[in-house]
Structure formats: C-alpha cells, structure tokens
Amino acid sequence: MKKTLIIGASPDPNRYAYKAAHMLTSKGHQIVNIGIKNGAVAGAEIEKPGAIYHDIDTITLYIGPATQPQYFDYIVATKPKRVIFNPGTENEALEELLEQHQIKYTEACTLVLLSTGQY
C-alpha cells in the first residue's frame, strides 16, 4: 500500500480531498492529512505542515497554484516518490521544481486513479 500525504485536507464531506481520504483508507492506504482546517478525516487528524514525513509514497494536492509556493520546501523535503496534481492544482513552477529533485509527478484525479485500479 502507498502511504499518501494529502495537502489541502478538509473535514468538509463535499470536498474532493475528504472523498479521497476516505477512498484511500477504504482501499488500505495509510494517509497523513495536511491542511489549515481543524478536525480529522478518515480517522487521521488534520495537521499543519511542519513535521517532515520520510515514508511517503505519494503526495496528492488539493490546493490551488496560488497557495502552493508556501508548500514547495515542505514537498521537496518530504521526498515523495510522486506527486499527483488533481484537476485545478496544475502548476508549472512546482512541476519544474519536482523535476530538479527527481520526483515524479502526474496530472490526474486521485479518485479516478483509485476507482480504476491505477493508483
């Protein structure tokens, strides 16, 4: 299973990050929720960015390009195997930074990847 860090986690059931957290855990993936909201999603507390996790396979983004620069160093320090840019989160500057650090990325929907067995 792929330990996944969700950036933009939300306790709001209408948000895609919330749906992804539940789908990830239902398929056996361990999650870490990072966000600005308080609460828990799918059994994991939402944390503020700070602690660097070194066992992350995938980071899935649910924050827009304007908010992402404050997470650039955090993402690179985490050294994930890949980053998923969900629809609306695509960011050329972050993609270039990931390439510089040999971190793979894809522009895709986490929910679709999970639903189709491509995660």
PDB file of C-alpha atoms in Angstrom:
ATOM      1  CA  MET A   1       0.000   0.000   0.000  1.00  0.00           C
ATOM      2  CA  LYS A   2       1.090   3.551  -0.711  1.00  0.00           C
ATOM      3  CA  LYS A   3       1.298   5.936   2.250  1.00  0.00           C
ATOM      4  CA  THR A   4      -0.256   9.134   0.970  1.00  0.00           C
ATOM      5  CA  LEU A   5       0.049  12.693   2.214  1.00  0.00           C
ATOM      6  CA  ILE A   6      -3.000  14.789   1.360  1.00  0.00           C
ATOM      7  CA  ILE A   7      -2.222  18.507   1.103  1.00  0.00           C
ATOM      8  CA  GLY A   8      -5.416  20.505   1.388  1.00  0.00           C
ATOM      9  CA  ALA A   9      -7.218  18.036   3.643  1.00  0.00           C
ATOM     10  CA  SER A  10     -10.667  19.167   4.755  1.00  0.00           C
ATOM     11  CA  PRO A  11     -13.296  17.863   7.187  1.00  0.00           C
ATOM     12  CA  ASP A  12     -15.999  19.054   4.742  1.00  0.00           C
ATOM     13  CA  PRO A  13     -17.642  15.972   3.163  1.00  0.00           C
ATOM     14  CA  ASN A  14     -18.351  17.983  -0.004  1.00  0.00           C
ATOM     15  CA  ARG A  15     -14.634  18.491  -0.724  1.00  0.00           C
ATOM     16  CA  TYR A  16     -12.720  16.146  -3.022  1.00  0.00           C
ATOM     17  CA  ALA A  17      -9.843  15.911  -0.523  1.00  0.00           C
ATOM     18  CA  TYR A  18     -12.310  14.481   2.009  1.00  0.00           C
ATOM     19  CA  LYS A  19     -13.594  11.958  -0.530  1.00  0.00           C
ATOM     20  CA  ALA A  20     -10.042  10.986  -1.491  1.00  0.00           C
ATOM     21  CA  ALA A  21      -9.064  10.425   2.161  1.00  0.00           C
ATOM     22  CA  HIS A  22     -11.969   8.054   2.637  1.00  0.00           C
ATOM     23  CA  MET A  23     -11.377   6.227  -0.637  1.00  0.00           C
ATOM     24  CA  LEU A  24      -7.654   5.864   0.088  1.00  0.00           C
ATOM     25  CA  THR A  25      -8.265   4.375   3.537  1.00  0.00           C
ATOM     26  CA  SER A  26     -11.051   2.126   2.252  1.00  0.00           C
ATOM     27  CA  LYS A  27      -8.543   0.656  -0.197  1.00  0.00           C
ATOM     28  CA  GLY A  28      -5.972   0.074   2.566  1.00  0.00           C
ATOM     29  CA  HIS A  29      -3.695   3.071   2.064  1.00  0.00           C
ATOM     30  CA  GLN A  30      -2.387   4.898   5.126  1.00  0.00           C
ATOM     31  CA  ILE A  31      -2.900   8.681   4.979  1.00  0.00           C
ATOM     32  CA  VAL A  32      -1.480  11.828   6.500  1.00  0.00           C
ATOM     33  CA  ASN A  33      -3.770  14.865   6.322  1.00  0.00           C
ATOM     34  CA  ILE A  34      -2.162  18.295   5.951  1.00  0.00           C
ATOM     35  CA  GLY A  35      -4.299  21.415   5.864  1.00  0.00           C
ATOM     36  CA  ILE A  36      -5.430  24.613   7.518  1.00  0.00           C
ATOM     37  CA  LYS A  37      -8.749  23.287   8.855  1.00  0.00           C
ATOM     38  CA  ASN A  38      -9.099  21.645  12.255  1.00  0.00           C
ATOM     39  CA  GLY A  39     -10.546  18.190  12.637  1.00  0.00           C
ATOM     40  CA  ALA A  40      -9.999  14.689  11.392  1.00  0.00           C
ATOM     41  CA  VAL A  41     -10.759  12.913   8.136  1.00  0.00           C
ATOM     42  CA  ALA A  42     -10.951   9.150   7.658  1.00  0.00           C
ATOM     43  CA  GLY A  43      -9.511   8.579  11.126  1.00  0.00           C
ATOM     44  CA  ALA A  44      -6.475  10.865  10.708  1.00  0.00           C
ATOM     45  CA  GLU A  45      -6.155  14.294  12.314  1.00  0.00           C
ATOM     46  CA  ILE A  46      -5.536  17.241  10.008  1.00  0.00           C
ATOM     47  CA  GLU A  47      -2.058  18.552  10.757  1.00  0.00           C
ATOM     48  CA  LYS A  48      -0.431  21.843   9.905  1.00  0.00           C
ATOM     49  CA  PRO A  49       2.589  21.496   7.606  1.00  0.00           C
ATOM     50  CA  GLY A  50       5.656  21.106   9.741  1.00  0.00           C
ATOM     51  CA  ALA A  51       6.648  17.539  10.565  1.00  0.00           C
ATOM     52  CA  ILE A  52       8.522  16.048   7.644  1.00  0.00           C
ATOM     53  CA  TYR A  53       7.483  12.500   6.821  1.00  0.00           C
ATOM     54  CA  HIS A  54      10.139  10.407   5.112  1.00  0.00           C
ATOM     55  CA  ASP A  55       7.986   7.374   4.346  1.00  0.00           C
ATOM     56  CA  ILE A  56       5.548   8.999   1.916  1.00  0.00           C
ATOM     57  CA  ASP A  57       4.970   7.311  -1.421  1.00  0.00           C
ATOM     58  CA  THR A  58       2.522   9.848  -2.852  1.00  0.00           C
ATOM     59  CA  ILE A  59       1.544  13.443  -2.185  1.00  0.00           C
ATOM     60  CA  THR A  60      -1.853  14.337  -3.616  1.00  0.00           C
ATOM     61  CA  LEU A  61      -2.586  18.044  -3.984  1.00  0.00           C
ATOM     62  CA  TYR A  62      -5.915  19.693  -3.250  1.00  0.00           C
ATOM     63  CA  ILE A  63      -4.700  23.297  -3.064  1.00  0.00           C
ATOM     64  CA  GLY A  64      -4.552  25.751  -5.926  1.00  0.00           C
ATOM     65  CA  PRO A  65      -1.388  27.070  -7.584  1.00  0.00           C
ATOM     66  CA  ALA A  66      -1.570  30.408  -5.723  1.00  0.00           C
ATOM     67  CA  THR A  67      -1.330  28.632  -2.352  1.00  0.00           C
ATOM     68  CA  GLN A  68       1.276  26.054  -3.334  1.00  0.00           C
ATOM     69  CA  PRO A  69       4.516  28.095  -3.113  1.00  0.00           C
ATOM     70  CA  GLN A  70       4.375  28.070   0.694  1.00  0.00           C
ATOM     71  CA  TYR A  71       4.467  24.244   0.474  1.00  0.00           C
ATOM     72  CA  PHE A  72       7.301  23.890  -2.060  1.00  0.00           C
ATOM     73  CA  ASP A  73      10.084  23.325   0.509  1.00  0.00           C
ATOM     74  CA  TYR A  74       7.860  21.017   2.533  1.00  0.00           C
ATOM     75  CA  ILE A  75       7.040  18.870  -0.501  1.00  0.00           C
ATOM     76  CA  VAL A  76      10.690  18.599  -1.582  1.00  0.00           C
ATOM     77  CA  ALA A  77      11.856  17.822   1.980  1.00  0.00           C
ATOM     78  CA  THR A  78       9.295  15.022   2.204  1.00  0.00           C
ATOM     79  CA  LYS A  79      10.897  13.339  -0.831  1.00  0.00           C
ATOM     80  CA  PRO A  80       7.816  11.506  -2.052  1.00  0.00           C
ATOM     81  CA  LYS A  81       8.063   9.044  -4.910  1.00  0.00           C
ATOM     82  CA  ARG A  82       5.389  11.021  -6.775  1.00  0.00           C
ATOM     83  CA  VAL A  83       3.065  13.999  -6.601  1.00  0.00           C
ATOM     84  CA  ILE A  84      -0.443  13.983  -8.035  1.00  0.00           C
ATOM     85  CA  PHE A  85      -1.786  17.278  -9.358  1.00  0.00           C
ATOM     86  CA  ASN A  86      -5.559  16.877  -9.104  1.00  0.00           C
ATOM     87  CA  PRO A  87      -7.689  18.940 -11.527  1.00  0.00           C
ATOM     88  CA  GLY A  88      -7.225  22.646 -10.829  1.00  0.00           C
ATOM     89  CA  THR A  89      -3.913  22.199  -8.993  1.00  0.00           C
ATOM     90  CA  GLU A  90      -1.597  22.048 -12.009  1.00  0.00           C
ATOM     91  CA  ASN A  91       1.463  24.260 -11.506  1.00  0.00           C
ATOM     92  CA  GLU A  92       4.358  24.522 -13.952  1.00  0.00           C
ATOM     93  CA  ALA A  93       6.714  26.065 -11.369  1.00  0.00           C
ATOM     94  CA  LEU A  94       6.168  23.179  -8.935  1.00  0.00           C
ATOM     95  CA  GLU A  95       6.498  20.633 -11.738  1.00  0.00           C
ATOM     96  CA  GLU A  96       9.893  22.125 -12.681  1.00  0.00           C
ATOM     97  CA  LEU A  97      10.983  22.014  -9.025  1.00  0.00           C
ATOM     98  CA  LEU A  98       9.954  18.374  -8.761  1.00  0.00           C
ATOM     99  CA  GLU A  99      11.917  17.546 -11.913  1.00  0.00           C
ATOM    100  CA  GLN A 100      15.019  19.205 -10.413  1.00  0.00           C
ATOM    101  CA  HIS A 101      14.692  16.882  -7.406  1.00  0.00           C
ATOM    102  CA  GLN A 102      13.918  13.763  -9.479  1.00  0.00           C
ATOM    103  CA  ILE A 103      10.393  13.478  -8.038  1.00  0.00           C
ATOM    104  CA  LYS A 104       7.832  12.046 -10.440  1.00  0.00           C
ATOM    105  CA  TYR A 105       4.519  13.787 -10.910  1.00  0.00           C
ATOM    106  CA  THR A 106       1.315  13.319 -12.805  1.00  0.00           C
ATOM    107  CA  GLU A 107      -1.693  15.465 -13.618  1.00  0.00           C
ATOM    108  CA  ALA A 108      -4.578  13.183 -12.742  1.00  0.00           C
ATOM    109  CA  CYS A 109      -7.505  12.701 -10.395  1.00  0.00           C
ATOM    110  CA  THR A 110      -6.741  10.626  -7.314  1.00  0.00           C
ATOM    111  CA  LEU A 111     -10.356   9.461  -7.140  1.00  0.00           C
ATOM    112  CA  VAL A 112     -10.273   8.234 -10.745  1.00  0.00           C
ATOM    113  CA  LEU A 113      -6.895   6.537 -10.273  1.00  0.00           C
ATOM    114  CA  LEU A 114      -8.228   4.703  -7.220  1.00  0.00           C
ATOM    115  CA  SER A 115     -11.533   3.816  -8.918  1.00  0.00           C
ATOM    116  CA  THR A 116      -9.816   2.331 -11.962  1.00  0.00           C
ATOM    117  CA  GLY A 117      -7.061   0.453 -10.117  1.00  0.00           C
ATOM    118  CA  GLN A 118      -4.304   2.707 -11.472  1.00  0.00           C
ATOM    119  CA  TYR A 119      -3.243   4.203  -8.145  1.00  0.00           C
TER     120      TYR A 119
END
